[in-house]
Structure formats: C-alpha cells, structure tokens
CSV table of C-alpha atoms in Angstrom, one decimal:
chain,number,residue,atom,x,y,z
J,1,MET,CA,-25.3,-14.0,-6.9
J,2,ALA,CA,-24.4,-10.9,-5.1
J,3,LEU,CA,-20.8,-11.8,-5.1
J,4,VAL,CA,-20.9,-12.4,-8.8
J,5,ILE,CA,-22.4,-9.0,-9.4
J,6,ALA,CA,-19.8,-7.4,-7.1
J,7,ALA,CA,-17.0,-9.2,-8.9
J,8,LEU,CA,-18.3,-8.1,-12.3
J,9,ALA,CA,-18.6,-4.5,-11.1
J,10,TRP,CA,-15.0,-4.6,-10.0
J,11,ALA,CA,-13.7,-6.4,-13.1
J,12,ILE,CA,-15.5,-4.6,-15.9
J,13,PRO,CA,-13.6,-1.2,-15.5
J,14,ILE,CA,-10.3,-3.1,-15.3
J,15,PHE,CA,-11.1,-5.0,-18.5
J,16,PHE,CA,-12.2,-1.8,-20.1
J,17,ALA,CA,-8.9,0.0,-19.2
J,18,LEU,CA,-6.9,-3.0,-20.4
J,19,GLN,CA,-8.5,-3.4,-23.8
J,20,MET,CA,-8.4,0.4,-24.4
J,21,SER,CA,-4.7,0.4,-23.7
J,22,PHE,CA,-4.2,-1.8,-26.8
J,23,LYS,CA,-6.2,0.5,-29.1
J,24,HIS,CA,-4.9,3.1,-31.5
J,25,GLU,CA,-5.5,6.6,-30.2
J,26,ALA,CA,-8.1,7.3,-32.9
J,27,ASP,CA,-10.1,4.3,-31.9
J,28,ALA,CA,-9.9,5.0,-28.2
J,29,SER,CA,-11.3,8.5,-28.6
J,30,ALA,CA,-13.9,7.6,-31.3
J,31,ALA,CA,-17.6,7.8,-30.5
J,32,PRO,CA,-19.3,5.4,-30.0
J,33,LEU,CA,-16.7,3.2,-28.6
J,34,ALA,CA,-16.3,-0.2,-30.2
J,35,PHE,CA,-15.0,-3.3,-28.4
J,36,TRP,CA,-13.1,-4.5,-31.5
J,37,PRO,CA,-11.2,-1.5,-32.9
J,38,PRO,CA,-11.3,-1.0,-36.7
J,39,ARG,CA,-7.6,-0.4,-36.8
J,40,GLY,CA,-6.8,-3.5,-34.8
J,41,TRP,CA,-4.7,-3.8,-31.6
J,42,THR,CA,-1.3,-2.3,-31.0
J,43,LEU,CA,1.5,-2.1,-28.4
J,44,ASP,CA,2.4,1.5,-29.5
J,45,ASN,CA,0.8,3.0,-26.5
J,46,TYR,CA,3.1,1.1,-24.1
J,47,ALA,CA,6.1,1.9,-26.2
J,48,ALA,CA,5.2,5.6,-26.3
J,49,VAL,CA,4.7,5.8,-22.5
J,50,ILE,CA,8.0,4.0,-21.8
J,51,ARG,CA,9.8,6.3,-24.2
J,52,GLY,CA,8.2,9.4,-22.7
J,53,GLY,CA,9.3,8.7,-19.1
J,54,ASP,CA,11.8,6.9,-17.1
J,55,ILE,CA,9.6,4.0,-16.1
J,56,PRO,CA,12.3,1.7,-14.7
J,57,LEU,CA,13.6,4.5,-12.4
J,58,TRP,CA,10.1,5.4,-11.2
J,59,LEU,CA,9.3,1.7,-10.5
J,60,TRP,CA,12.6,1.4,-8.6
J,61,ASN,CA,11.8,4.5,-6.5
J,62,SER,CA,8.4,3.1,-5.7
J,63,LEU,CA,9.8,-0.3,-4.8
J,64,VAL,CA,12.4,1.2,-2.4
J,65,VAL,CA,10.0,3.6,-0.7
J,66,ALA,CA,7.2,1.0,-0.4
J,67,ALA,CA,9.7,-1.7,1.0
J,68,VAL,CA,11.2,0.7,3.5
J,69,VAL,CA,7.8,2.0,4.7
J,70,THR,CA,6.5,-1.6,5.0
J,71,ALA,CA,9.5,-2.7,7.0
J,72,ILE,CA,9.5,0.2,9.4
J,73,THR,CA,5.7,0.1,9.8
J,74,LEU,CA,6.0,-3.5,10.9
J,75,LEU,CA,8.9,-2.8,13.3
J,76,ILE,CA,6.7,-0.1,14.9
J,77,SER,CA,3.2,-1.7,14.7
J,78,VAL,CA,4.0,-5.2,15.9
J,79,PRO,CA,5.6,-4.3,19.2
J,80,ALA,CA,3.0,-1.6,19.8
J,81,ALA,CA,0.1,-4.0,19.1
J,82,TYR,CA,1.7,-6.6,21.4
J,83,VAL,CA,2.1,-4.1,24.3
J,84,PHE,CA,-1.5,-3.0,23.9
J,85,SER,CA,-2.7,-6.7,23.9
J,86,ARG,CA,-0.6,-8.1,26.7
J,87,THR,CA,0.3,-5.4,29.2
J,88,ASP,CA,-1.6,-3.1,31.4
J,89,PHE,CA,0.7,-0.1,31.8
J,90,PRO,CA,-0.4,3.3,33.2
J,91,GLY,CA,-2.1,5.3,30.4
J,92,ARG,CA,-2.8,2.2,28.3
J,93,ARG,CA,-6.5,3.1,27.7
J,94,LEU,CA,-5.6,6.7,26.8
J,95,CYS,CA,-2.8,5.6,24.4
J,96,TYR,CA,-5.0,3.1,22.7
J,97,GLY,CA,-7.9,5.6,22.5
J,98,LEU,CA,-5.5,8.0,20.7
J,99,THR,CA,-4.5,5.3,18.3
J,100,VAL,CA,-8.1,4.6,17.5
J,101,ALA,CA,-8.8,8.3,17.2
J,102,ALA,CA,-5.9,8.7,14.8
J,103,ILE,CA,-7.7,6.6,12.2
J,104,MET,CA,-10.4,9.4,11.9
J,105,VAL,CA,-7.8,12.1,11.1
J,106,PRO,CA,-7.8,12.7,7.3
J,107,PRO,CA,-4.2,12.5,6.0
J,108,GLN,CA,-4.7,15.7,4.0
J,109,ILE,CA,-4.9,17.7,7.2
J,110,LEU,CA,-1.4,16.7,8.1
J,111,ILE,CA,0.2,17.6,4.7
J,112,VAL,CA,1.3,21.1,5.7
J,113,PRO,CA,2.8,20.3,9.1
J,114,LEU,CA,4.5,17.2,7.7
J,115,PHE,CA,6.0,19.2,4.8
J,116,GLU,CA,7.3,21.8,7.3
J,117,GLN,CA,8.8,19.0,9.4
J,118,MET,CA,10.5,17.4,6.5
J,119,LYS,CA,11.8,20.8,5.4
J,120,PHE,CA,13.2,21.5,8.9
J,121,MET,CA,14.9,18.0,8.9
J,122,LYS,CA,16.3,18.8,5.4
J,123,LEU,CA,14.5,15.7,4.0
J,124,SER,CA,12.4,17.5,1.4
J,125,ASP,CA,13.0,16.3,-2.1
J,126,THR,CA,14.5,13.0,-0.9
J,127,LEU,CA,13.2,9.4,-0.9
J,128,ALA,CA,13.6,9.5,2.9
J,129,GLY,CA,11.2,12.4,3.0
J,130,VAL,CA,8.8,10.5,0.9
J,131,ALA,CA,9.0,7.4,3.1
J,132,LEU,CA,9.2,8.7,6.7
J,133,PRO,CA,5.7,10.3,7.1
J,134,GLN,CA,4.1,7.1,5.9
J,135,VAL,CA,5.5,4.7,8.5
J,136,VAL,CA,2.8,5.4,11.1
J,137,ALA,CA,-0.2,3.2,10.5
J,138,PRO,CA,-2.6,3.2,13.5
J,139,LEU,CA,-5.1,0.9,11.7
J,140,MET,CA,-2.5,-1.8,11.3
J,141,VAL,CA,-1.7,-1.5,15.1
J,142,ILE,CA,-5.4,-2.2,15.8
J,143,VAL,CA,-5.6,-5.1,13.4
J,144,LEU,CA,-2.5,-6.7,14.9
J,145,LYS,CA,-3.7,-6.1,18.4
J,146,ASN,CA,-7.1,-7.8,17.7
J,147,PHE,CA,-5.2,-10.8,16.3
J,148,PHE,CA,-2.9,-11.0,19.3
J,149,ASP,CA,-5.9,-10.9,21.6
J,150,GLN,CA,-7.0,-14.2,20.2
J,151,LEU,CA,-3.8,-16.0,20.8
J,152,PRO,CA,-3.7,-18.2,23.9
J,153,VAL,CA,-1.9,-16.7,26.8
J,154,GLU,CA,-0.9,-20.1,28.2
J,155,LEU,CA,1.9,-20.4,25.8
J,156,GLU,CA,3.4,-17.1,27.0
J,157,GLU,CA,2.9,-18.0,30.6
J,158,SER,CA,4.8,-21.3,30.2
J,159,ALA,CA,7.7,-19.4,28.5
J,160,ARG,CA,7.7,-16.8,31.2
J,161,LEU,CA,8.0,-19.5,33.8
J,162,GLU,CA,11.1,-20.7,32.0
J,163,GLY,CA,12.6,-17.2,32.2
J,164,ALA,CA,11.8,-15.9,28.7
J,165,SER,CA,11.7,-12.1,28.4
J,166,ARG,CA,8.8,-10.4,26.6
J,167,VAL,CA,11.1,-9.7,23.6
J,168,LYS,CA,11.9,-13.5,23.5
J,169,ILE,CA,8.2,-14.4,23.8
J,170,LEU,CA,7.3,-11.9,21.0
J,171,THR,CA,10.0,-13.2,18.6
J,172,ALA,CA,9.9,-16.9,19.4
J,173,ILE,CA,6.2,-17.5,20.1
J,174,ILE,CA,4.0,-14.6,18.9
J,175,LEU,CA,5.6,-13.9,15.5
J,176,PRO,CA,5.6,-17.5,14.2
J,177,LEU,CA,1.9,-17.8,15.2
J,178,SER,CA,1.1,-14.5,13.5
J,179,ARG,CA,2.7,-15.1,10.2
J,180,SER,CA,-0.5,-14.8,8.2
J,181,ILE,CA,-1.7,-11.6,9.7
J,182,ILE,CA,1.8,-10.0,9.4
J,183,VAL,CA,2.0,-10.9,5.8
J,184,ALA,CA,-1.5,-9.5,5.2
J,185,VAL,CA,-0.6,-6.2,7.0
J,186,ALA,CA,2.7,-6.0,5.1
J,187,ILE,CA,0.9,-6.4,1.7
J,188,PHE,CA,-1.7,-3.7,2.6
J,189,VAL,CA,0.9,-1.3,3.8
J,190,PHE,CA,3.0,-1.9,0.6
J,191,ILE,CA,0.0,-1.4,-1.7
J,192,GLY,CA,-1.1,1.8,0.1
J,193,CYS,CA,2.4,3.2,-0.1
J,194,TRP,CA,2.8,2.2,-3.7
J,195,ASN,CA,-0.5,3.9,-4.7
J,196,ASN,CA,0.2,7.1,-2.7
J,197,PHE,CA,0.2,10.0,-5.1
J,198,LEU,CA,-0.4,13.2,-3.1
J,199,TRP,CA,2.5,13.1,-0.6
J,200,PRO,CA,5.3,12.1,-3.1
J,201,PHE,CA,4.0,14.7,-5.5
J,202,ILE,CA,4.2,17.4,-2.8
J,203,ILE,CA,7.5,16.5,-1.2
J,204,THR,CA,9.6,15.9,-4.3
J,205,ASN,CA,10.6,18.2,-7.1
J,206,SER,CA,13.3,16.2,-8.9
J,207,PRO,CA,12.1,13.9,-11.8
J,208,ASN,CA,14.7,11.4,-10.6
J,209,LEU,CA,12.8,11.0,-7.3
J,210,MET,CA,9.4,10.4,-8.8
J,211,THR,CA,7.4,7.4,-7.7
J,212,ILE,CA,5.4,5.5,-10.3
J,213,PRO,CA,2.0,7.3,-9.7
J,214,VAL,CA,3.7,10.7,-9.9
J,215,GLY,CA,5.8,9.8,-12.9
J,216,LEU,CA,2.9,8.3,-14.8
J,217,GLY,CA,0.8,11.4,-14.0
J,218,THR,CA,3.5,13.6,-15.4
J,219,VAL,CA,3.7,11.5,-18.6
J,220,LYS,CA,-0.1,11.8,-19.0
J,221,ASN,CA,0.0,15.5,-18.6
J,222,ALA,CA,2.9,15.8,-21.1
J,223,TYR,CA,1.0,14.0,-23.8
J,224,GLY,CA,-2.2,15.9,-23.1
J,225,VAL,CA,-5.6,14.1,-23.2
J,226,GLN,CA,-4.7,10.8,-24.9
J,227,TYR,CA,-6.9,8.1,-23.6
J,228,ALA,CA,-5.1,5.0,-24.9
J,229,GLN,CA,-1.8,6.1,-23.5
J,230,GLY,CA,-3.4,7.1,-20.2
J,231,MET,CA,-4.8,3.6,-19.9
J,232,ALA,CA,-1.5,2.1,-20.8
J,233,SER,CA,0.1,4.1,-18.0
J,234,ALA,CA,-2.4,2.9,-15.5
J,235,VAL,CA,-1.8,-0.7,-16.5
J,236,ILE,CA,1.9,-0.3,-16.1
J,237,GLY,CA,1.5,1.3,-12.7
J,238,ALA,CA,-0.9,-1.4,-11.5
J,239,LEU,CA,0.9,-4.5,-12.8
J,240,PRO,CA,3.4,-4.9,-9.9
J,241,LEU,CA,0.6,-4.7,-7.4
J,242,VAL,CA,-1.5,-7.3,-9.3
J,243,ILE,CA,1.5,-9.6,-9.3
J,244,VAL,CA,2.0,-9.1,-5.5
J,245,PHE,CA,-1.7,-9.7,-4.8
J,246,VAL,CA,-1.8,-12.9,-6.9
J,247,LEU,CA,1.2,-14.3,-5.1
J,248,PHE,CA,0.0,-13.5,-1.6
J,249,GLN,CA,-3.8,-13.5,-1.9
J,250,ARG,CA,-4.1,-16.6,0.3
J,251,GLN,CA,-2.1,-15.1,3.1
J,252,ILE,CA,-4.1,-11.9,2.9
J,253,VAL,CA,-7.5,-13.6,3.1
J,254,LYS,CA,-6.3,-16.0,5.8
J,255,GLY,CA,-4.8,-13.2,7.9
J,256,PHE,CA,-7.8,-10.9,7.9
J,257,ALA,CA,-10.3,-13.8,8.2
J,258,THR,CA,-8.8,-14.7,11.6
J,259,THR,CA,-9.1,-11.2,13.1
J,260,GLY,CA,-11.8,-8.6,13.8
J,261,MET,CA,-11.9,-4.9,13.9
J,262,GLY,CA,-13.6,-4.6,17.3
J,263,GLY,CA,-10.7,-3.5,19.6
J,264,GLN,CA,-11.2,-2.5,23.2
C-alpha cells in the first residue's frame, strides 16, 4: 500500500504536466483548472516551443556532453574503485576518506573556482568546459567499490597465478562480472549530467552551445509566463531520459540491488 501511495505521489505531477501541455493557453491559466479543457486538446504548444528555439541543436549538445561525461566518469571511477577494493597502498584510508568526504561538498561551492579554472584553460563557452568539471563522481566510486568488494577474490588469485596483470584481471574478469552495476552507474551519471542546469548556464554564453535545460529555460523566459508552453518544454526535455530509463530500468534495479552504500 505504501508503494502504491508513493507511486501515485510521483506519477500525479507528471500526469498533470503532461495533460496541461496539450491544453490551450487560456484553459491552462483558467481558474479553477479543469481536467477536460473546454477548447479541447492541441499540439500548438509543442509547435510553438520548437519554433521558438533550436530544440534539435540543444538536444544534440546535451547528448554529446552527457555521453562524454559518462564515458570519462566510468574511465576514472572504475579503476579507482577497483584500486580501493583490491589494493592496500600507502595512504589508501586517507584517499578513500577524502573520496567519501567529497560527497558532502555542495557543488555550488565549487562554481567560482571551477569557472576560474575553465577560464584559465580557455574552455569557457565551450562544450568541453561544460563537460570537464562534471566527470568527477565520488559517489559512483563508492558504489562501484562496494560492488567490487562482494566479488570473490579467488577468481583473481587464479588469474594472478597464471601471470595475469591487474589491468588484465580488471578488463577480463571484473568488468564482465560488473556489467549490471556499470550500466546502472552510467545511466545515473548520464541522467545527472543531462539534467544539470546551473553549470552549463554559467559557463556558456553562446545560444549554439546551450544544453536542453538551459535552452528550454530560455524559451520559457522569452515567452513570459505561459503555463502550457512551459509544460510542453518540460515534457520535451524529459522525454529522452524517460526513454533511456524504460530501456535500461532492469539493469539499473539489478545493479543497485546487488550493492550497498556502506563502504569502509
């Protein structure tokens, strides 16, 4: 029963936004609101939003940034998590403690130093400047480490006796066994990057470099307070993520169901 209530609490606002996006603007701003609008349903809001902004370009920018961030984050997080899980190098506890502590740092605190760093590297107002500060994900390192801790070390010991290096063990043994959690981490990183508004808004000035959250926010502001078009913008921005989640929901649930957040 509790799960049903939670599902309804999550679904009702989405359903409300979806049905409002198909209303005429006069019906969307009328009081009281009616589920079935007197003027009927319309697709004009979606057409107006698309005409008012370069939606395909913004979607492409978001896709490029999110894909690059996801790939680089995995390239950093997977080896780091494996090292924390399987080696006992000097300073391991300190490094892992700093990784855990990094989760408690609000991202907004880092906005100014990151902006100055991107400006110094001449990456401001570029897609590289949008992507680069987002590739560090300490939470994902901890999630992956906790998963690696549960894998049997006997497989690695056997491979080590046959002369396999740690890189070979990671690529040939650990990664195939960790496919579910890696997919889950990739999806969460992708979604987080796709939804990021603040950093892309700050680091970019050119309309051609806008990501979808920034672009849709600009469209909304250009039209003023128009509820139906605002909801249509939100649906367009969320639709790719809904598709991704529907396609990979089993991997996401399976990945995070087999790991904990305890750490050491």
